[in-house]
Amino acid sequence: MTEAAARRAPGTPCWVSLMVHGMAATQEFYAALFGWEFRPGPQQLGPYVRALLDGHEVAGIGQMPPDRHLPVAWTPYLASDDVDATAESIRHCGGTVGVGPLDAGEAGRMAIASDPAGAVFGIWQAAEHLGMALTGVPGAPAWNELVTQETASVAKFYEATFGYEEEAVVSADFDYLTLHLNGNPVASVHGVGQALPRDRGAHWMTYFEVADVDESVSLVEELGGHVLKPARDGSQGRLATVADPEGAVFTLVRSAPREEDQGLLADA
């Protein structure tokens, strides 16, 4: 679904960003996989570029600061009208603020935080940079899902911090809920219990739309990436979980046509 860049309601995922060790090689990988082009972005945390799809900004890639040992992972940024107030709320509700709040030039103000289970996410207070200008088209982010041990307690953290309403999937063996803002689904939380990867812990997963999941999986391997979960059909469409050459994990999806409230392509 195409979406003009606009100021988003607080709590809405508005951007995804990746910190890596090898900027040049990473840009080559994603350019070949998604057709991205790049231009420089704010340099407050070091070298940083914004990825463009057909001239529209869709994601960011930054150089990992040498003094920080952060996981190489795609990180969603949630919109805020006041990053400093949101950061205070995160601390009050049991989360941690690891970076910022700090100004990103004229683009906006940001912080990087983690929830009580350790999943890392960003907060973005837009100024000149409003966030993703496209979502849900091939080569652009389509959805964000929190993968955690169990949904109940961590969902309360996000609801208290960002004002989400939750809609649970009623199932004895499936711990899953969708986070809504103003009646629109904006993200999901999946409790996977002991299946949570020990090397990663709780984490946010970014879904990128592609035209053909199987072709994209083959391309990931050709480009030096890895397949973690092969292509499979699910309720959201056809999916595959992969990692780029530095190990950043993401999901490729060819979204199934769906009812508006099922979520994956929600225009939030």
XYZ file of N, CA and C in Angstrom:
804
model
N 0.850 -1.187 0.000
C 0.000 0.000 0.000
C 0.888 1.239 0.000
N 0.679 2.108 -0.948
C 1.460 3.338 -1.013
C 0.921 4.323 0.019
N 1.819 5.080 0.564
C 1.416 5.967 1.650
C 2.323 7.192 1.610
N 1.746 8.360 1.441
C 2.557 9.570 1.457
C 3.102 9.794 2.861
N 4.331 10.297 2.930
C 4.912 10.579 4.237
C 4.075 11.649 4.936
N 3.669 11.370 6.129
C 2.874 12.307 6.908
C 3.203 12.085 8.367
N 2.955 13.108 9.182
C 3.194 12.930 10.617
C 2.248 11.858 11.141
N 2.807 10.884 11.818
C 2.022 9.740 12.255
C 1.620 9.881 13.715
N 0.510 9.234 14.057
C 0.037 9.245 15.437
C 1.078 8.612 16.345
N 1.276 9.144 17.557
C 2.247 8.559 18.482
C 2.016 7.064 18.658
N 3.124 6.300 18.604
C 3.062 4.864 18.727
C 3.058 4.125 17.395
N 2.821 4.848 16.303
C 2.813 4.215 14.989
C 4.239 3.954 14.521
N 4.560 2.736 14.074
C 5.877 2.515 13.469
C 6.052 3.437 12.267
N 7.125 4.209 12.260
C 7.290 5.223 11.218
C 8.603 5.091 10.449
N 9.499 4.189 10.870
C 10.817 4.092 10.240
C 11.458 2.782 10.677
N 12.349 2.249 9.872
C 13.187 1.123 10.296
C 14.632 1.468 9.982
N 15.528 1.063 10.866
C 16.929 1.429 10.716
C 17.807 0.262 11.131
N 18.985 0.191 10.511
C 19.914 -0.913 10.726
C 21.306 -0.343 10.972
N 21.945 -0.764 12.063
C 23.327 -0.369 12.336
C 24.232 -1.543 12.000
N 25.268 -1.295 11.173
C 26.121 -2.387 10.679
C 27.593 -2.002 10.800
N 28.457 -2.993 10.599
C 29.900 -2.741 10.609
C 30.406 -2.331 9.225
N 29.860 -2.966 8.185
C 30.317 -2.689 6.821
C 29.258 -1.982 6.011
N 29.307 -0.655 5.990
C 28.273 0.127 5.299
C 28.217 -0.186 3.803
N 29.359 -0.204 3.155
C 29.375 -0.350 1.691
C 28.805 -1.699 1.269
N 29.274 -2.774 1.912
C 28.801 -4.112 1.552
C 27.314 -4.265 1.851
N 26.843 -3.677 2.943
C 25.430 -3.773 3.298
C 24.566 -3.035 2.284
N 25.018 -1.855 1.859
C 24.265 -1.124 0.846
C 24.198 -1.920 -0.461
N 25.279 -2.573 -0.820
C 25.278 -3.379 -2.050
C 24.261 -4.519 -1.935
N 24.212 -5.171 -0.780
C 23.279 -6.287 -0.572
C 21.837 -5.828 -0.755
N 21.450 -4.760 -0.066
C 20.048 -4.326 -0.115
C 19.700 -3.644 -1.440
N 20.668 -3.024 -2.073
C 20.422 -2.467 -3.409
C 20.069 -3.578 -4.387
N 20.815 -4.683 -4.290
C 20.562 -5.806 -5.194
C 19.264 -6.536 -4.834
N 18.947 -6.631 -3.539
C 17.766 -7.375 -3.108
C 16.473 -6.593 -3.325
N 16.479 -5.316 -2.952
C 15.240 -4.532 -2.952
C 15.223 -3.399 -3.987
N 16.337 -3.179 -4.683
C 16.378 -2.077 -5.629
C 16.553 -0.712 -4.988
N 17.120 -0.691 -3.786
C 17.293 0.573 -3.087
C 18.443 1.397 -3.660
N 18.281 2.707 -3.581
C 19.367 3.660 -3.788
C 19.562 4.398 -2.469
N 20.667 5.112 -2.342
C 21.013 5.689 -1.035
C 21.433 7.150 -1.150
N 21.101 7.907 -0.106
C 21.631 9.266 0.024
C 21.947 9.530 1.493
N 22.877 10.444 1.759
C 23.298 10.678 3.148
C 22.147 11.183 4.015
N 22.152 10.733 5.282
C 21.196 11.208 6.278
C 21.947 11.853 7.436
N 21.256 12.140 8.545
C 21.908 12.769 9.704
C 23.057 11.910 10.232
N 24.134 12.556 10.646
C 25.354 11.845 11.044
C 25.606 11.892 12.557
N 24.559 12.150 13.361
C 24.776 12.330 14.799
C 25.416 11.117 15.462
N 25.072 9.916 15.028
C 25.642 8.703 15.618
C 26.729 8.108 14.733
N 27.166 8.860 13.724
C 28.164 8.353 12.788
C 27.599 8.308 11.378
N 28.354 7.742 10.425
C 27.887 7.682 9.046
C 26.516 7.019 8.944
N 25.630 7.614 8.120
C 24.251 7.134 8.023
C 23.712 7.482 6.649
N 23.003 6.534 6.056
C 22.357 6.798 4.767
C 20.885 6.429 4.865
N 20.094 7.067 4.030
C 18.688 6.700 3.886
C 18.519 5.942 2.576
N 17.753 4.854 2.656
C 17.471 4.044 1.482
C 16.237 4.595 0.782
N 16.326 4.698 -0.542
C 15.211 5.194 -1.342
C 14.744 4.116 -2.304
N 13.439 3.995 -2.429
C 12.810 3.105 -3.395
C 11.998 3.993 -4.341
N 12.407 4.007 -5.609
C 11.745 4.885 -6.594
C 11.683 6.327 -6.096
N 12.754 6.762 -5.419
C 12.833 8.142 -4.946
C 12.174 8.402 -3.611
N 11.556 7.380 -3.009
C 10.858 7.541 -1.727
C 11.668 6.887 -0.611
N 11.838 7.591 0.511
C 12.621 7.066 1.623
C 11.868 5.936 2.323
N 12.576 4.809 2.533
C 11.911 3.650 3.140
C 12.652 3.084 4.350
N 13.950 3.373 4.514
C 14.714 2.772 5.610
C 16.034 3.508 5.770
N 16.737 3.230 6.875
C 18.041 3.831 7.120
C 19.077 2.776 7.458
N 20.334 3.051 7.098
C 21.448 2.170 7.445
C 22.569 3.037 7.995
N 23.070 2.671 9.181
C 24.110 3.460 9.826
C 25.325 2.617 10.178
N 26.437 3.306 10.371
C 27.682 2.660 10.787
C 27.641 2.422 12.290
N 27.910 1.197 12.701
C 27.947 0.872 14.125
C 29.075 1.654 14.803
N 28.767 2.441 15.845
C 29.844 3.145 16.544
C 30.848 2.142 17.116
N 32.147 2.424 17.007
C 33.157 1.455 17.454
C 33.097 1.151 18.943
N 32.529 2.073 19.738
C 32.497 1.855 21.192
C 31.214 1.175 21.650
N 30.360 0.783 20.702
C 29.089 0.163 21.096
C 29.022 -1.268 20.573
N 28.635 -2.175 21.433
C 28.488 -3.569 21.038
C 26.992 -3.894 20.985
N 26.354 -3.353 19.964
C 24.924 -3.553 19.785
C 24.699 -4.697 18.799
N 23.569 -5.386 18.919
C 23.277 -6.412 17.916
C 23.029 -5.772 16.553
N 23.470 -6.452 15.497
C 23.167 -5.997 14.141
C 21.740 -6.448 13.857
N 20.801 -5.515 13.887
C 19.387 -5.885 13.796
C 18.580 -4.728 13.226
N 17.585 -5.064 12.437
C 16.620 -4.055 11.998
C 15.812 -3.590 13.202
N 15.708 -2.282 13.351
C 15.053 -1.691 14.515
C 13.925 -0.779 14.061
N 12.691 -1.034 14.522
C 11.601 -0.119 14.182
C 11.643 1.120 15.069
N 11.232 2.240 14.503
C 11.082 3.479 15.267
C 9.595 3.785 15.390
N 9.169 4.061 16.615
C 7.779 4.386 16.889
C 7.634 5.886 17.022
N 6.603 6.436 16.420
C 6.416 7.883 16.403
C 6.097 8.415 17.798
N 6.576 9.634 18.065
C 6.295 10.320 19.323
C 6.182 11.816 19.047
N 5.294 12.472 19.766
C 5.221 13.931 19.683
C 6.215 14.588 20.632
N 6.770 13.814 21.559
C 7.707 14.344 22.552
C 8.599 13.193 23.015
N 9.765 13.047 22.385
C 10.651 11.931 22.691
C 11.072 11.937 24.156
N 11.326 13.113 24.707
C 11.788 13.177 26.092
C 10.725 12.651 27.051
N 9.469 13.013 26.810
C 8.382 12.525 27.658
C 8.192 11.020 27.471
N 8.306 10.554 26.216
C 8.168 9.114 25.958
C 9.296 8.337 26.640
N 10.521 8.873 26.580
C 11.651 8.212 27.231
C 11.423 8.106 28.735
N 10.879 9.149 29.322
C 10.590 9.121 30.759
C 9.529 8.065 31.066
N 8.522 7.976 30.197
C 7.474 6.975 30.384
C 8.037 5.561 30.253
N 8.949 5.361 29.319
C 9.576 4.050 29.139
C 10.288 3.621 30.420
N 11.059 4.538 30.992
C 11.766 4.224 32.243
C 10.778 3.919 33.365
N 9.724 4.730 33.441
C 8.734 4.580 34.503
C 8.020 3.232 34.406
N 7.864 2.721 33.168
C 7.112 1.479 32.947
C 8.004 0.245 32.911
N 9.304 0.408 33.230
C 10.176 -0.748 33.347
C 11.093 -1.005 32.176
N 11.083 -0.102 31.185
C 11.999 -0.225 30.065
C 13.302 0.513 30.327
N 14.178 0.524 29.337
C 15.495 1.158 29.444
C 15.722 2.046 28.227
N 16.281 3.215 28.446
C 16.666 4.099 27.335
C 18.172 4.024 27.192
N 18.641 3.496 26.058
C 20.060 3.260 25.866
C 20.802 4.359 25.145
N 20.115 5.059 24.254
C 20.725 6.142 23.474
C 19.749 7.311 23.447
N 20.263 8.526 23.735
C 19.439 9.725 23.646
C 18.603 9.947 24.909
N 17.569 10.812 24.762
C 17.139 11.495 23.549
C 18.194 12.477 23.032
N 18.266 12.570 21.695
C 19.191 13.501 21.071
C 18.624 13.960 19.741
N 19.072 15.146 19.310
C 18.623 15.701 18.035
C 19.379 15.052 16.887
N 18.650 14.715 15.824
C 19.258 14.199 14.600
C 19.232 15.327 13.569
N 20.107 16.313 13.788
C 20.154 17.477 12.900
C 18.788 18.154 12.836
N 18.393 18.527 11.612
C 17.093 19.158 11.403
C 16.005 18.115 11.177
N 16.395 16.830 11.140
C 15.436 15.783 10.762
C 14.410 15.525 11.854
N 14.868 15.540 13.114
C 13.961 15.239 14.217
C 14.745 14.929 15.472
N 14.079 14.335 16.436
C 14.704 13.994 17.706
C 14.425 12.510 17.963
N 15.404 11.804 18.538
C 15.313 10.351 18.619
C 15.841 9.808 19.932
N 15.486 8.575 20.199
C 16.085 7.797 21.278
C 15.991 6.330 20.875
N 16.839 5.516 21.479
C 16.779 4.070 21.291
C 16.578 3.446 22.663
N 15.593 2.577 22.764
C 15.187 2.032 24.060
C 15.003 0.530 23.947
N 14.780 -0.118 25.093
C 14.417 -1.527 25.095
C 13.287 -1.739 26.083
N 12.419 -2.693 25.754
C 11.291 -3.002 26.631
C 11.752 -3.878 27.799
N 10.890 -4.174 28.752
C 11.327 -4.951 29.930
C 11.872 -6.333 29.593
N 11.516 -6.883 28.424
C 12.038 -8.193 28.016
C 13.328 -8.067 27.214
N 13.756 -6.830 26.925
C 15.027 -6.614 26.251
C 14.945 -6.319 24.766
N 13.758 -6.301 24.175
C 13.629 -6.003 22.743
C 13.900 -4.521 22.490
N 14.755 -4.248 21.516
C 15.203 -2.879 21.226
C 14.291 -2.231 20.187
N 13.951 -0.971 20.415
C 13.173 -0.197 19.444
C 13.598 1.261 19.538
N 13.280 2.027 18.520
C 13.595 3.449 18.506
C 12.338 4.276 18.732
N 12.551 5.538 19.066
C 11.465 6.517 19.175
C 11.842 7.690 18.281
N 10.886 8.179 17.505
C 11.185 9.258 16.555
C 10.174 10.384 16.700
N 10.701 11.584 16.961
C 9.896 12.805 16.991
C 10.229 13.565 15.714
N 9.306 13.552 14.785
C 9.578 14.073 13.446
C 9.690 15.594 13.435
N 10.649 16.081 12.667
C 10.721 17.499 12.307
C 10.678 17.531 10.776
N 11.864 17.633 10.127
C 11.863 17.616 8.665
C 11.651 16.205 8.106
N 12.109 15.196 8.835
C 11.999 13.808 8.351
C 10.812 13.131 9.012
N 9.800 12.808 8.216
C 8.558 12.256 8.751
C 8.573 10.740 8.836
N 9.542 10.093 8.163
C 9.607 8.643 8.214
C 9.392 8.032 6.846
N 8.939 6.784 6.838
C 8.763 6.056 5.588
C 7.742 6.745 4.693
N 8.113 6.888 3.414
C 7.193 7.469 2.447
C 6.442 6.403 1.659
N 6.850 5.155 1.807
C 6.168 4.020 1.172
C 6.124 2.869 2.163
N 5.023 2.135 2.181
C 4.970 0.879 2.923
C 4.171 -0.121 2.102
N 4.485 -1.401 2.296
C 3.651 -2.451 1.742
C 3.741 -2.657 0.242
N 4.710 -2.016 -0.417
C 4.967 -2.297 -1.824
C 6.291 -3.040 -1.904
N 6.539 -3.823 -2.959
C 7.792 -4.588 -3.016
C 9.021 -3.707 -2.826
N 9.862 -4.114 -1.863
C 11.057 -3.349 -1.536
C 10.893 -2.409 -0.361
N 9.694 -2.348 0.214
C 9.426 -1.445 1.342
C 8.955 -2.248 2.551
N 9.120 -1.699 3.761
C 8.590 -2.371 4.945
C 7.077 -2.554 4.848
N 6.600 -3.683 5.381
C 5.171 -3.977 5.351
C 4.561 -4.082 6.746
N 5.376 -4.491 7.743
C 4.798 -4.771 9.062
C 5.931 -4.912 10.068
N 5.610 -4.728 11.349
C 6.567 -4.963 12.432
C 5.922 -5.851 13.479
N 6.682 -6.869 13.924
C 6.170 -7.797 14.924
C 7.193 -7.981 16.035
N 6.722 -7.881 17.269
C 7.561 -8.138 18.433
C 7.528 -9.627 18.735
N 8.687 -10.271 18.713
C 8.810 -11.687 19.054
C 9.364 -11.755 20.470
N 8.590 -12.326 21.390
C 8.951 -12.302 22.802
C 8.502 -13.606 23.454
N 8.838 -13.801 24.715
C 8.495 -15.088 25.352
C 6.995 -15.224 25.577
N 6.388 -14.182 26.150
C 4.933 -14.207 26.327
C 4.396 -12.790 26.197
N 3.168 -12.673 25.699
C 2.658 -11.360 25.309
C 2.121 -10.534 26.475
N 1.587 -11.179 27.496
C 0.753 -10.458 28.469
C 1.474 -9.291 29.130
N 2.624 -9.551 29.749
C 3.267 -8.493 30.528
C 3.906 -7.441 29.624
N 4.520 -7.864 28.527
C 5.202 -6.892 27.678
C 4.197 -6.039 26.914
N 3.037 -6.607 26.582
C 2.003 -5.804 25.917
C 1.534 -4.674 26.829
N 1.458 -4.957 28.130
C 1.053 -3.905 29.076
C 2.044 -2.745 29.063
N 3.355 -3.064 28.898
C 4.362 -2.014 28.823
C 4.093 -1.096 27.622
N 3.859 -1.686 26.460
C 3.640 -0.873 25.255
C 2.325 -0.111 25.325
N 1.310 -0.730 25.904
C 0.031 -0.035 26.050
C 0.164 1.171 26.984
N 0.902 0.978 28.086
C 1.079 2.078 29.035
C 1.918 3.201 28.435
N 2.892 2.841 27.614
C 3.806 3.833 27.055
C 3.215 4.560 25.854
N 2.521 3.829 24.991
C 2.068 4.404 23.718
C 0.555 4.446 23.547
N -0.193 3.895 24.503
C -1.638 3.986 24.419
C -2.292 3.024 23.445
N -1.614 1.922 23.129
C -2.222 0.941 22.230
C -3.429 0.273 22.870
N -4.360 -0.137 22.001
C -5.375 -1.110 22.407
C -4.912 -2.450 21.830
N -5.238 -3.538 22.516
C -4.802 -4.846 22.015
C -5.988 -5.695 21.598
N -5.723 -6.542 20.593
C -6.730 -7.510 20.151
C -6.039 -8.856 20.097
N -6.425 -9.764 20.984
C -5.760 -11.052 21.088
C -6.395 -12.068 20.141
N -5.569 -12.979 19.663
C -6.070 -14.150 18.956
C -6.444 -15.180 20.020
N -7.698 -15.573 20.046
C -8.158 -16.507 21.074
C -7.798 -17.925 20.628
N -6.771 -18.471 21.268
C -6.303 -19.806 20.915
C -5.554 -20.386 22.100
N -5.769 -21.659 22.351
C -5.124 -22.297 23.501
C -3.626 -22.443 23.301
N -3.183 -22.531 22.048
C -1.761 -22.820 21.817
C -1.070 -21.758 20.964
N -1.676 -20.568 20.872
C -1.096 -19.527 20.023
C -1.183 -18.208 20.772
N -0.050 -17.712 21.254
C 0.006 -16.502 22.079
C 0.336 -15.325 21.165
N -0.699 -14.647 20.701
C -0.514 -13.630 19.654
C -1.542 -12.529 19.834
N -1.104 -11.296 19.692
C -2.056 -10.196 19.730
C -1.609 -9.082 18.793
N -2.568 -8.268 18.409
C -2.321 -7.136 17.520
C -2.491 -5.846 18.317
N -1.579 -4.903 18.106
C -1.655 -3.596 18.748
C -2.353 -2.620 17.799
N -3.345 -1.911 18.329
C -4.131 -0.982 17.517
C -3.971 0.441 18.040
N -4.063 1.391 17.121
C -4.160 2.807 17.449
C -5.345 3.377 16.676
N -6.251 4.018 17.384
C -7.425 4.615 16.742
C -8.160 3.606 15.866
N -8.204 2.360 16.342
C -8.919 1.330 15.606
C -8.145 0.670 14.493
N -6.925 1.135 14.203
C -6.113 0.568 13.119
C -5.008 -0.314 13.677
N -4.814 -1.521 13.112
C -3.693 -2.353 13.546
C -2.371 -1.751 13.089
N -1.389 -1.646 14.004
C -0.106 -1.033 13.646
C 1.083 -1.959 13.871
N 0.923 -2.996 14.700
C 2.021 -3.933 14.968
C 1.429 -5.145 15.672
N 2.242 -6.193 15.804
C 1.765 -7.391 16.484
C 2.803 -7.864 17.488
N 2.350 -8.667 18.429
C 3.200 -9.257 19.458
C 2.975 -10.758 19.430
N 4.054 -11.515 19.306
C 3.971 -12.971 19.205
C 4.769 -13.577 20.349
N 4.091 -14.253 21.245
C 4.755 -14.961 22.335
C 5.119 -16.362 21.891
N 6.409 -16.673 21.895
C 6.860 -17.968 21.367
C 7.430 -18.885 22.453
N 7.346 -18.463 23.716
C 7.775 -19.311 24.817
C 9.231 -19.734 24.710
N 9.469 -21.014 24.876
C 10.843 -21.522 24.859
C 11.452 -21.544 23.467
N 10.644 -21.253 22.442
C 11.181 -21.198 21.076
C 11.917 -19.889 20.801
N 11.911 -18.978 21.778
C 12.625 -17.705 21.597
C 14.116 -17.992 21.389
N 14.712 -17.459 20.324
C 16.130 -17.756 20.065
C 17.016 -17.278 21.218
N 17.821 -18.175 21.748
C 18.652 -17.810 22.905
C 19.726 -16.807 22.541
N 20.177 -16.852 21.293
C 21.245 -15.925 20.894
C 20.709 -14.530 20.611
N 19.385 -14.380 20.513
C 18.822 -13.076 20.185
C 17.904 -12.546 21.264
N 17.216 -13.437 21.994
C 16.267 -12.972 22.983
C 15.068 -12.304 22.315
N 14.315 -11.560 23.118
C 13.161 -10.839 22.571
C 13.642 -9.812 21.553
N 12.896 -9.659 20.448
C 13.338 -8.743 19.396
C 12.159 -8.347 18.523
N 12.307 -7.207 17.882
C 11.347 -6.772 16.878
C 11.765 -7.323 15.518
N 10.790 -7.812 14.764
C 11.020 -8.349 13.430
C 10.383 -7.417 12.396
N 11.177 -7.003 11.408
C 10.659 -6.197 10.309
C 10.309 -7.110 9.138
N 9.114 -6.925 8.608
C 8.677 -7.622 7.399
C 8.862 -6.687 6.200
N 9.512 -7.176 5.151
C 9.647 -6.418 3.907
C 8.830 -7.104 2.817
N 8.007 -6.327 2.142
C 7.201 -6.848 1.042
C 8.095 -7.152 -0.160
N 7.820 -8.264 -0.839
C 8.510 -8.607 -2.083
C 7.476 -9.127 -3.073
N 7.829 -9.085 -4.356
C 6.910 -9.557 -5.390
C 6.860 -11.080 -5.434
N 7.989 -11.734 -5.122
C 8.061 -13.196 -5.178
C 9.012 -13.669 -4.090
N 8.467 -14.303 -3.056
C 9.276 -14.706 -1.904
C 10.347 -15.712 -2.312
N 9.991 -16.684 -3.116
C 10.955 -17.732 -3.474
C 12.128 -17.162 -4.270
N 11.841 -16.276 -5.213
C 12.921 -15.627 -5.972
C 13.793 -14.797 -5.047
N 13.172 -14.090 -4.105
C 13.934 -13.243 -3.183
C 14.816 -14.070 -2.264
N 14.317 -15.240 -1.829
C 15.119 -16.123 -0.992
C 16.362 -16.587 -1.755
N 16.187 -16.963 -2.993
C 17.336 -17.379 -3.809
C 18.336 -16.243 -3.949
N 17.817 -15.027 -4.125
C 18.690 -13.863 -4.276
C 19.454 -13.585 -2.982
N 18.779 -13.720 -1.847
C 19.454 -13.538 -0.548
C 20.671 -14.455 -0.464
N 20.498 -15.725 -0.840
C 21.602 -16.688 -0.769
C 22.713 -16.339 -1.757
N 22.329 -15.949 -2.961
C 23.331 -15.549 -3.962
C 24.168 -14.367 -3.482
N 23.534 -13.476 -2.719
C 24.191 -12.245 -2.267
C 24.970 -12.435 -0.960
N 25.012 -13.678 -0.446
C 25.795 -13.940 0.756
C 25.011 -13.926 2.040
N 23.675 -13.851 1.948
C 22.842 -13.920 3.135
C 22.493 -15.355 3.471
N 21.603 -15.535 4.443
C 21.267 -16.870 4.941
C 19.760 -17.014 5.075
N 19.283 -18.215 4.886
C 17.862 -18.520 5.067
C 17.699 -19.196 6.420
N 16.883 -18.615 7.285
C 16.650 -19.166 8.618
C 15.374 -20.002 8.671
N 14.335 -19.537 7.982
C 13.091 -20.301 7.853
C 12.687 -20.242 6.386
N 12.675 -21.384 5.692
C 12.385 -21.371 4.260
C 10.992 -20.826 3.951
N 10.775 -20.514 2.687
C 9.489 -19.971 2.244
C 8.353 -20.914 2.621
N 7.282 -20.333 3.149
C 6.137 -21.116 3.599
C 4.892 -20.246 3.483
N 3.756 -20.882 3.382
C 2.494 -20.155 3.316
C 1.885 -20.043 4.699
N 1.433 -18.859 5.055
C 0.800 -18.626 6.343
C -0.410 -17.729 6.171
N -1.018 -17.371 7.282
C -2.221 -16.539 7.214
C -1.927 -15.158 6.638
N -0.668 -14.697 6.796
C -0.320 -13.370 6.285
C 0.011 -13.373 4.800
N 0.242 -14.569 4.240
C 0.705 -14.655 2.861
C 1.862 -15.639 2.801
N 2.740 -15.472 1.841
C 3.918 -16.335 1.753
C 5.080 -15.628 2.441
N 5.807 -16.364 3.290
C 6.820 -15.772 4.168
C 8.120 -16.559 4.101
N 9.229 -15.872 4.366
C 10.507 -16.542 4.620
C 11.310 -15.651 5.546
N 12.009 -16.250 6.496
C 12.850 -15.490 7.415
C 14.301 -15.673 7.003
N 14.993 -14.559 6.822
C 16.354 -14.583 6.283
C 17.247 -13.636 7.091
N 18.544 -13.697 6.815
C 19.504 -12.788 7.448
C 20.434 -12.253 6.379
N 20.829 -11.008 6.531
C 21.794 -10.436 5.591
C 23.206 -10.929 5.950
N 24.228 -10.591 5.157
C 25.566 -11.146 5.417
C 26.132 -10.822 6.797
N 25.680 -9.724 7.435
C 26.153 -9.413 8.786
C 25.283 -10.045 9.876
N 24.208 -10.715 9.468
C 23.382 -11.410 10.443
C 22.099 -10.714 10.837
N 21.789 -9.554 10.250
C 20.532 -8.879 10.563
C 19.375 -9.700 9.997
N 18.446 -10.068 10.875
C 17.342 -10.958 10.509
C 16.130 -10.128 10.098
N 15.439 -10.580 9.052
C 14.201 -9.937 8.638
C 13.347 -10.974 7.923
N 12.081 -10.631 7.707
C 11.150 -11.546 7.046
C 10.742 -10.972 5.700
N 10.799 -11.801 4.683
C 10.280 -11.468 3.360
C 8.834 -11.921 3.300
N 7.956 -11.100 2.758
C 6.545 -11.472 2.696
C 5.945 -11.045 1.368
N 5.159 -11.935 0.810
C 4.262 -11.596 -0.290
C 2.885 -11.654 0.323
N 2.335 -10.481 0.639
C 1.130 -10.427 1.463
C -0.078 -10.992 0.725
N -0.861 -11.754 1.469
C -2.126 -12.242 0.938
C -3.134 -11.102 0.945
N -4.042 -11.071 -0.039
C -5.146 -10.103 0.048
C -5.892 -10.355 1.342
N -6.275 -9.288 2.015
C -6.864 -9.513 3.332
C -7.865 -8.431 3.663
N -8.653 -8.746 4.682
C -9.531 -7.742 5.235
C -8.693 -6.642 5.872
N -9.189 -5.429 5.850
C -8.458 -4.285 6.395
C -7.974 -4.542 7.808
N -8.796 -5.179 8.626
C -8.447 -5.288 10.051
C -7.524 -6.465 10.341
N -7.115 -7.219 9.321
C -6.196 -8.310 9.614
C -4.763 -7.828 9.723
N -4.488 -6.645 9.201
C -3.292 -6.005 9.717
C -2.104 -5.827 8.877
N -1.635 -6.801 8.097
C -0.272 -6.719 7.599
C -0.034 -5.483 6.758
N -1.040 -5.076 5.983
C -0.856 -3.908 5.119
C -1.656 -2.733 5.622
N -1.842 -2.658 6.902
C -2.635 -1.554 7.447
C -1.992 -0.232 7.102
N -2.822 0.688 6.694
C -2.357 2.055 6.402
C -2.501 2.849 7.686
N -1.439 2.828 8.482
C -1.541 3.406 9.827
C -1.170 4.871 9.795
